[in-house]
PDB file of C-alpha atoms in Angstrom:
ATOM      1  CA  MET A   1       6.507   0.955  15.301  1.00 73.00           C
ATOM      2  CA  THR A   2       2.878   0.933  16.481  1.00 90.00           C
ATOM      3  CA  ALA A   3       2.566   4.476  15.158  1.00 91.00           C
ATOM      4  CA  TRP A   4       3.561   3.360  11.640  1.00 91.00           C
ATOM      5  CA  LEU A   5       1.058   0.463  11.708  1.00 95.00           C
ATOM      6  CA  LEU A   6      -1.686   2.854  12.840  1.00 96.00           C
ATOM      7  CA  LEU A   7      -0.695   5.232  10.034  1.00 96.00           C
ATOM      8  CA  VAL A   8      -1.067   2.406   7.485  1.00 96.00           C
ATOM      9  CA  ALA A   9      -4.522   1.620   8.941  1.00 97.00           C
ATOM     10  CA  ALA A  10      -5.462   5.333   8.728  1.00 96.00           C
ATOM     11  CA  ILE A  11      -4.410   5.414   5.066  1.00 96.00           C
ATOM     12  CA  LEU A  12      -6.404   2.254   4.236  1.00 96.00           C
ATOM     13  CA  SER A  13      -9.543   3.641   5.961  1.00 96.00           C
ATOM     14  CA  GLU A  14      -9.245   6.905   4.055  1.00 93.00           C
ATOM     15  CA  VAL A  15      -8.774   5.147   0.698  1.00 94.00           C
ATOM     16  CA  THR A  16     -11.754   2.866   1.422  1.00 95.00           C
ATOM     17  CA  ALA A  17     -13.863   5.954   2.150  1.00 92.00           C
ATOM     18  CA  THR A  18     -12.683   7.762  -0.984  1.00 89.00           C
ATOM     19  CA  LEU A  19     -13.329   4.771  -3.260  1.00 91.00           C
ATOM     20  CA  SER A  20     -16.744   4.275  -1.602  1.00 92.00           C
ATOM     21  CA  LEU A  21     -17.558   7.895  -2.385  1.00 87.00           C
ATOM     22  CA  ARG A  22     -16.934   7.106  -6.054  1.00 84.00           C
ATOM     23  CA  GLY A  23     -18.927   3.862  -5.815  1.00 88.00           C
ATOM     24  CA  ALA A  24     -21.824   5.554  -3.974  1.00 88.00           C
ATOM     25  CA  LEU A  25     -22.775   7.238  -7.254  1.00 83.00           C
ATOM     26  CA  ASP A  26     -24.095   3.804  -8.303  1.00 87.00           C
ATOM     27  CA  VAL A  27     -24.763   2.180  -4.909  1.00 90.00           C
ATOM     28  CA  PRO A  28     -26.054   4.817  -2.400  1.00 91.00           C
ATOM     29  CA  ALA A  29     -25.706   2.384   0.543  1.00 93.00           C
ATOM     30  CA  LEU A  30     -21.936   2.875   0.274  1.00 92.00           C
ATOM     31  CA  TYR A  31     -22.306   6.334   1.896  1.00 92.00           C
ATOM     32  CA  VAL A  32     -22.293   4.440   5.228  1.00 95.00           C
ATOM     33  CA  LEU A  33     -18.778   3.253   4.370  1.00 95.00           C
ATOM     34  CA  VAL A  34     -17.776   6.793   3.317  1.00 92.00           C
ATOM     35  CA  VAL A  35     -18.688   8.313   6.685  1.00 93.00           C
ATOM     36  CA  ALA A  36     -17.344   5.374   8.740  1.00 96.00           C
ATOM     37  CA  GLY A  37     -14.097   5.347   6.755  1.00 95.00           C
ATOM     38  CA  TYR A  38     -13.368   9.067   7.191  1.00 92.00           C
ATOM     39  CA  VAL A  39     -14.246   9.058  10.905  1.00 92.00           C
ATOM     40  CA  LEU A  40     -12.020   6.001  11.469  1.00 96.00           C
ATOM     41  CA  ALA A  41      -9.196   7.571   9.422  1.00 94.00           C
ATOM     42  CA  PHE A  42      -9.168  10.744  11.541  1.00 92.00           C
ATOM     43  CA  THR A  43      -9.412   8.769  14.794  1.00 92.00           C
ATOM     44  CA  LEU A  44      -6.443   6.623  13.752  1.00 95.00           C
ATOM     45  CA  LEU A  45      -4.451   9.677  12.617  1.00 94.00           C
ATOM     46  CA  GLY A  46      -5.052  11.239  16.040  1.00 93.00           C
ATOM     47  CA  GLN A  47      -3.703   8.045  17.655  1.00 94.00           C
ATOM     48  CA  VAL A  48      -0.616   8.207  15.408  1.00 95.00           C
ATOM     49  CA  LEU A  49       0.090  11.771  16.615  1.00 94.00           C
ATOM     50  CA  ARG A  50      -0.518  10.772  20.245  1.00 93.00           C
ATOM     51  CA  ARG A  51       2.242   8.167  19.857  1.00 93.00           C
ATOM     52  CA  GLY A  52       4.703  10.918  19.020  1.00 89.00           C
ATOM     53  CA  MET A  53       4.959  10.880  15.234  1.00 91.00           C
ATOM     54  CA  SER A  54       5.412  14.435  13.984  1.00 92.00           C
ATOM     55  CA  LEU A  55       2.427  15.989  12.204  1.00 94.00           C
ATOM     56  CA  GLY A  56       4.440  17.064   9.153  1.00 92.00           C
ATOM     57  CA  VAL A  57       5.629  13.498   8.508  1.00 92.00           C
ATOM     58  CA  ALA A  58       2.354  11.727   9.358  1.00 94.00           C
ATOM     59  CA  TYR A  59       0.196  14.109   7.321  1.00 93.00           C
ATOM     60  CA  GLY A  60       2.544  14.163   4.330  1.00 92.00           C
ATOM     61  CA  ILE A  61       2.631  10.371   4.069  1.00 92.00           C
ATOM     62  CA  TRP A  62      -1.103  10.030   4.779  1.00 92.00           C
ATOM     63  CA  GLY A  63      -2.081  12.551   2.109  1.00 90.00           C
ATOM     64  CA  ALA A  64       0.283  11.302  -0.573  1.00 91.00           C
ATOM     65  CA  ALA A  65      -0.393   7.594  -0.011  1.00 92.00           C
ATOM     66  CA  GLY A  66      -4.114   8.379  -0.106  1.00 90.00           C
ATOM     67  CA  VAL A  67      -3.769  10.016  -3.532  1.00 89.00           C
ATOM     68  CA  VAL A  68      -1.725   7.130  -4.978  1.00 91.00           C
ATOM     69  CA  LEU A  69      -3.903   4.309  -3.594  1.00 92.00           C
ATOM     70  CA  ALA A  70      -7.120   6.098  -4.617  1.00 89.00           C
ATOM     71  CA  ALA A  71      -5.809   6.472  -8.188  1.00 89.00           C
ATOM     72  CA  ALA A  72      -4.629   2.842  -8.301  1.00 91.00           C
ATOM     73  CA  GLY A  73      -7.910   1.627  -6.758  1.00 91.00           C
ATOM     74  CA  SER A  74      -9.972   3.649  -9.258  1.00 88.00           C
ATOM     75  CA  ALA A  75      -8.042   2.034 -12.099  1.00 88.00           C
ATOM     76  CA  LEU A  76      -8.629  -1.427 -10.613  1.00 90.00           C
ATOM     77  CA  LEU A  77     -12.296  -1.052  -9.600  1.00 89.00           C
ATOM     78  CA  PHE A  78     -13.702   1.513 -12.024  1.00 87.00           C
ATOM     79  CA  GLY A  79     -11.494   0.966 -15.047  1.00 86.00           C
ATOM     80  CA  GLU A  80     -10.010   4.472 -15.001  1.00 84.00           C
ATOM     81  CA  VAL A  81      -6.990   4.838 -17.259  1.00 84.00           C
ATOM     82  CA  LEU A  82      -3.500   4.707 -15.713  1.00 87.00           C
ATOM     83  CA  THR A  83      -1.277   6.954 -17.829  1.00 90.00           C
ATOM     84  CA  VAL A  84       2.523   6.814 -17.872  1.00 92.00           C
ATOM     85  CA  LEU A  85       2.529  10.186 -16.068  1.00 92.00           C
ATOM     86  CA  LYS A  86       0.362   8.812 -13.259  1.00 91.00           C
ATOM     87  CA  VAL A  87       2.563   5.746 -12.767  1.00 92.00           C
ATOM     88  CA  THR A  88       5.641   8.020 -12.751  1.00 94.00           C
ATOM     89  CA  GLY A  89       3.860   9.981 -10.002  1.00 93.00           C
ATOM     90  CA  PHE A  90       3.358   6.749  -7.987  1.00 93.00           C
ATOM     91  CA  VAL A  91       7.112   6.071  -8.160  1.00 94.00           C
ATOM     92  CA  LEU A  92       7.994   9.648  -7.112  1.00 95.00           C
ATOM     93  CA  VAL A  93       5.589   9.517  -4.156  1.00 94.00           C
ATOM     94  CA  ALA A  94       6.959   6.142  -3.013  1.00 93.00           C
ATOM     95  CA  ALA A  95      10.527   7.469  -3.261  1.00 94.00           C
ATOM     96  CA  GLY A  96       9.554  10.672  -1.431  1.00 94.00           C
ATOM     97  CA  VAL A  97       7.848   8.768   1.404  1.00 92.00           C
ATOM     98  CA  SER A  98      10.988   6.625   1.857  1.00 92.00           C
ATOM     99  CA  VAL A  99      13.251   9.709   1.922  1.00 94.00           C
ATOM    100  CA  VAL A 100      11.009  11.489   4.465  1.00 92.00           C
ATOM    101  CA  GLU A 101      10.934   8.338   6.606  1.00 89.00           C
ATOM    102  CA  ILE A 102      14.741   7.967   6.550  1.00 92.00           C
ATOM    103  CA  GLY A 103      15.185  11.695   7.223  1.00 92.00           C
ATOM    104  CA  SER A 104      12.809  11.665  10.188  1.00 88.00           C
ATOM    105  CA  GLN A 105      14.507   8.574  11.667  1.00 87.00           C
ATOM    106  CA  ARG A 106      17.905  10.309  11.409  1.00 90.00           C
ATOM    107  CA  ALA A 107      16.511  13.466  13.016  1.00 88.00           C
ATOM    108  CA  GLN A 108      15.048  11.283  15.792  1.00 83.00           C
ATOM    109  CA  GLN A 109      18.390   9.528  16.323  1.00 85.00           C
ATOM    110  CA  ALA A 110      20.197  12.879  16.453  1.00 86.00           C
ATOM    111  CA  ALA A 111      17.709  14.100  19.066  1.00 82.00           C
ATOM    112  CA  ASP A 112      18.087  10.887  21.097  1.00 82.00           C
ATOM    113  CA  GLY A 113      21.878  11.144  20.852  1.00 83.00           C
ATOM    114  CA  ALA A 114      21.787  14.735  22.092  1.00 79.00           C
ATOM    115  CA  ALA A 115      19.586  13.716  25.025  1.00 74.00           C
ATOM    116  CA  ALA A 116      21.839  10.767  25.942  1.00 73.00           C
ATOM    117  CA  SER A 117      25.125  12.705  25.893  1.00 64.00           C
ATOM    118  CA  PRO A 118      25.442  15.260  28.745  1.00 55.00           C
ATOM    119  CA  VAL A 119      27.828  17.495  26.770  1.00 52.00           C
ATOM    120  CA  ALA A 120      25.617  17.570  23.708  1.00 48.00           C
ATOM    121  CA  ALA A 121      22.542  18.091  25.905  1.00 46.00           C
ATOM    122  CA  THR A 122      24.134  21.155  27.544  1.00 46.00           C
ATOM    123  CA  GLY A 123      24.898  22.427  24.085  1.00 44.00           C
ATOM    124  CA  ALA A 124      21.293  21.885  23.059  1.00 46.00           C
ATOM    125  CA  VAL A 125      19.958  23.754  26.107  1.00 44.00           C
ATOM    126  CA  HIS A 126      22.400  26.559  25.397  1.00 43.00           C
ATOM    127  CA  ALA A 127      21.382  26.683  21.757  1.00 43.00           C
ATOM    128  CA  GLY A 128      17.726  26.681  22.844  1.00 41.00           C
ATOM    129  CA  GLY A 129      18.413  29.646  25.123  1.00 40.00           C
ATOM    130  CA  GLU A 130      20.026  31.507  22.269  1.00 39.00           C
ATOM    131  CA  GLU A 131      17.008  30.837  20.094  1.00 39.00           C
ATOM    132  CA  ALA A 132      14.596  32.050  22.794  1.00 39.00           C
ATOM    133  CA  ARG A 133      16.469  35.359  23.068  1.00 34.00           C
TER     134      ARG A 133
ATOM    135  CA  MET B   1     -12.316  33.233  -8.405  1.00 84.00           C
ATOM    136  CA  SER B   2     -12.104  29.436  -8.349  1.00 87.00           C
ATOM    137  CA  TRP B   3      -8.422  29.763  -7.316  1.00 91.00           C
ATOM    138  CA  LEU B   4      -9.432  32.001  -4.372  1.00 94.00           C
ATOM    139  CA  LEU B   5     -11.902  29.327  -3.234  1.00 95.00           C
ATOM    140  CA  LEU B   6      -9.200  26.672  -3.593  1.00 94.00           C
ATOM    141  CA  ALA B   7      -6.778  28.789  -1.532  1.00 95.00           C
ATOM    142  CA  GLY B   8      -9.477  29.146   1.137  1.00 96.00           C
ATOM    143  CA  ALA B   9     -10.041  25.378   1.093  1.00 95.00           C
ATOM    144  CA  VAL B  10      -6.323  24.701   1.593  1.00 95.00           C
ATOM    145  CA  LEU B  11      -6.092  27.162   4.516  1.00 96.00           C
ATOM    146  CA  ALA B  12      -9.235  25.753   6.176  1.00 96.00           C
ATOM    147  CA  GLU B  13      -7.921  22.201   5.800  1.00 94.00           C
ATOM    148  CA  VAL B  14      -4.466  23.032   7.182  1.00 96.00           C
ATOM    149  CA  GLY B  15      -6.120  24.810  10.125  1.00 96.00           C
ATOM    150  CA  GLY B  16      -8.228  21.702  10.746  1.00 95.00           C
ATOM    151  CA  THR B  17      -5.163  19.458  10.596  1.00 94.00           C
ATOM    152  CA  LEU B  18      -3.201  21.606  13.064  1.00 95.00           C
ATOM    153  CA  SER B  19      -6.256  21.438  15.360  1.00 94.00           C
ATOM    154  CA  LEU B  20      -6.169  17.635  15.075  1.00 93.00           C
ATOM    155  CA  ARG B  21      -2.604  17.765  16.392  1.00 93.00           C
ATOM    156  CA  MET B  22      -3.695  19.954  19.325  1.00 93.00           C
ATOM    157  CA  ALA B  23      -6.758  17.797  20.071  1.00 91.00           C
ATOM    158  CA  SER B  24      -4.748  14.536  19.963  1.00 90.00           C
ATOM    159  CA  THR B  25      -1.713  15.541  21.986  1.00 88.00           C
ATOM    160  CA  GLY B  26      -2.812  18.512  24.116  1.00 78.00           C
ATOM    161  CA  GLY B  27      -5.765  16.788  25.754  1.00 73.00           C
ATOM    162  CA  ASP B  28      -7.986  19.848  25.297  1.00 83.00           C
ATOM    163  CA  ARG B  29     -11.181  18.635  23.629  1.00 84.00           C
ATOM    164  CA  ARG B  30     -12.183  22.144  22.553  1.00 91.00           C
ATOM    165  CA  TRP B  31      -9.762  21.746  19.604  1.00 92.00           C
ATOM    166  CA  TYR B  32     -12.257  19.317  18.043  1.00 90.00           C
ATOM    167  CA  VAL B  33     -14.459  22.342  17.207  1.00 94.00           C
ATOM    168  CA  PRO B  34     -11.985  24.047  14.775  1.00 94.00           C
ATOM    169  CA  LEU B  35     -11.040  20.550  13.529  1.00 92.00           C
ATOM    170  CA  VAL B  36     -14.597  19.773  12.380  1.00 92.00           C
ATOM    171  CA  LEU B  37     -15.347  23.340  11.225  1.00 96.00           C
ATOM    172  CA  GLY B  38     -12.070  23.520   9.264  1.00 95.00           C
ATOM    173  CA  TYR B  39     -12.742  20.313   7.356  1.00 92.00           C
ATOM    174  CA  LEU B  40     -16.399  21.174   6.668  1.00 93.00           C
ATOM    175  CA  ALA B  41     -15.326  24.597   5.349  1.00 96.00           C
ATOM    176  CA  ALA B  42     -12.597  22.977   3.238  1.00 93.00           C
ATOM    177  CA  PHE B  43     -15.075  20.588   1.575  1.00 89.00           C
ATOM    178  CA  ALA B  44     -17.594  23.402   0.986  1.00 92.00           C
ATOM    179  CA  LEU B  45     -14.936  25.673  -0.561  1.00 94.00           C
ATOM    180  CA  ILE B  46     -13.476  22.975  -2.808  1.00 90.00           C
ATOM    181  CA  SER B  47     -16.999  22.061  -3.986  1.00 89.00           C
ATOM    182  CA  GLY B  48     -17.397  25.734  -4.879  1.00 91.00           C
ATOM    183  CA  ALA B  49     -14.143  25.733  -6.842  1.00 91.00           C
ATOM    184  CA  LEU B  50     -15.242  22.594  -8.734  1.00 88.00           C
ATOM    185  CA  SER B  51     -18.683  24.065  -9.509  1.00 90.00           C
ATOM    186  CA  LEU B  52     -16.914  27.089 -11.045  1.00 91.00           C
ATOM    187  CA  GLY B  53     -15.308  24.696 -13.506  1.00 86.00           C
ATOM    188  CA  MET B  54     -11.899  23.886 -12.007  1.00 86.00           C
ATOM    189  CA  PRO B  55     -10.893  20.346 -13.097  1.00 85.00           C
ATOM    190  CA  LEU B  56     -11.003  17.803 -10.237  1.00 81.00           C
ATOM    191  CA  GLY B  57      -7.405  16.643 -10.809  1.00 83.00           C
ATOM    192  CA  VAL B  58      -6.058  20.202 -10.628  1.00 85.00           C
ATOM    193  CA  ALA B  59      -8.087  21.087  -7.530  1.00 87.00           C
ATOM    194  CA  TYR B  60      -7.266  17.871  -5.660  1.00 85.00           C
ATOM    195  CA  GLY B  61      -3.586  17.833  -6.662  1.00 87.00           C
ATOM    196  CA  VAL B  62      -2.947  21.435  -5.609  1.00 89.00           C
ATOM    197  CA  TRP B  63      -5.001  20.927  -2.442  1.00 89.00           C
ATOM    198  CA  VAL B  64      -3.019  17.889  -1.253  1.00 90.00           C
ATOM    199  CA  ALA B  65       0.402  19.137  -2.413  1.00 90.00           C
ATOM    200  CA  VAL B  66       0.133  22.629  -0.894  1.00 92.00           C
ATOM    201  CA  GLY B  67      -1.506  21.144   2.220  1.00 92.00           C
ATOM    202  CA  ILE B  68       1.446  18.788   2.778  1.00 92.00           C
ATOM    203  CA  VAL B  69       4.060  21.556   2.475  1.00 91.00           C
ATOM    204  CA  LEU B  70       2.131  24.118   4.566  1.00 93.00           C
ATOM    205  CA  THR B  71       1.452  21.547   7.290  1.00 94.00           C
ATOM    206  CA  ALA B  72       5.136  20.543   7.457  1.00 92.00           C
ATOM    207  CA  VAL B  73       6.363  24.156   7.593  1.00 92.00           C
ATOM    208  CA  LEU B  74       3.748  25.263  10.169  1.00 94.00           C
ATOM    209  CA  SER B  75       4.435  22.153  12.305  1.00 93.00           C
ATOM    210  CA  ARG B  76       8.104  23.144  12.295  1.00 93.00           C
ATOM    211  CA  ILE B  77       7.236  26.684  13.435  1.00 94.00           C
ATOM    212  CA  LEU B  78       4.379  25.963  15.869  1.00 94.00           C
ATOM    213  CA  PHE B  79       5.396  22.593  17.342  1.00 92.00           C
ATOM    214  CA  ARG B  80       9.165  22.750  16.768  1.00 91.00           C
ATOM    215  CA  GLU B  81       9.105  19.462  14.851  1.00 91.00           C
ATOM    216  CA  PRO B  82      12.343  18.451  13.137  1.00 90.00           C
ATOM    217  CA  LEU B  83      12.452  19.332   9.424  1.00 91.00           C
ATOM    218  CA  THR B  84      15.863  18.490   7.976  1.00 93.00           C
ATOM    219  CA  PRO B  85      17.041  19.172   4.389  1.00 94.00           C
ATOM    220  CA  LEU B  86      16.673  15.417   3.688  1.00 94.00           C
ATOM    221  CA  MET B  87      13.048  15.482   4.874  1.00 93.00           C
ATOM    222  CA  LEU B  88      12.389  18.604   2.762  1.00 94.00           C
ATOM    223  CA  ALA B  89      13.818  16.823  -0.295  1.00 95.00           C
ATOM    224  CA  GLY B  90      11.464  13.896   0.368  1.00 94.00           C
ATOM    225  CA  MET B  91       8.505  16.299   0.692  1.00 94.00           C
ATOM    226  CA  GLY B  92       9.515  17.793  -2.665  1.00 94.00           C
ATOM    227  CA  LEU B  93       9.419  14.330  -4.287  1.00 95.00           C
ATOM    228  CA  ILE B  94       6.009  13.653  -2.709  1.00 94.00           C
ATOM    229  CA  VAL B  95       4.582  16.956  -3.968  1.00 93.00           C
ATOM    230  CA  ALA B  96       5.919  16.369  -7.500  1.00 94.00           C
ATOM    231  CA  GLY B  97       4.485  12.835  -7.448  1.00 93.00           C
ATOM    232  CA  VAL B  98       1.042  13.970  -6.248  1.00 92.00           C
ATOM    233  CA  MET B  99       0.874  16.606  -8.990  1.00 91.00           C
ATOM    234  CA  LEU B 100       1.841  14.014 -11.633  1.00 92.00           C
ATOM    235  CA  VAL B 101      -0.801  11.557 -10.403  1.00 90.00           C
ATOM    236  CA  GLU B 102      -3.532  14.210 -10.448  1.00 87.00           C
ATOM    237  CA  LEU B 103      -2.499  16.078 -13.603  1.00 87.00           C
ATOM    238  CA  GLY B 104      -1.529  12.896 -15.479  1.00 82.00           C
ATOM    239  CA  GLY B 105      -5.215  12.343 -16.200  1.00 70.00           C
ATOM    240  CA  VAL B 106      -6.089  15.924 -17.221  1.00 59.00           C
ATOM    241  CA  ARG B 107      -6.306  16.526 -20.936  1.00 50.00           C
TER     242      ARG B 107
END
């Protein structure tokens, strides 16, 4: 649970940095926010990984959510046009993030189940041995 | 040529991201070196691709989408992370969505 909250914080830092980069064209002082935001985003992402979230899941959600929120933020702050295609993309990304999240929770439950059941665990060790050979 | 630079940027960025995983969970601080170098190289290469005239939406969309898939596949191979068909389907939706967001503004 903490890992997911940290991931949300990492996404928000990255989006803040990206939008500041756009804003720094007019207000150079915002470069401070750009650097601070990216450094904080990577630090938080490292903490997410340390808490056991898989890199494929964390990075996929971080990257995609960053793209969507940066596009939405640009529309809000800088008046960039939101086309129907872009909004369709937002919906697809949101759906994809949910599917990945559900899939990774199921994979986690399957792994926990295998660890809890002695028979299944033996099977897993055996299967692992097969794979190693 | 701009596509070669973009491919280089994606590879450098994925290498940096895998190093972030090693630095965060392995406890070996030396992984911060390829992490920083990978990201600096990625930004330099993508700037090069943009200066050769590649549209920002195309460059950024391909960069993020390919980066997400490569990172997931390499994490499966290198770190034995779970990657089920359901998770792959979700990644596919994410990639399609990212491309729509980035290319939806290109005329």
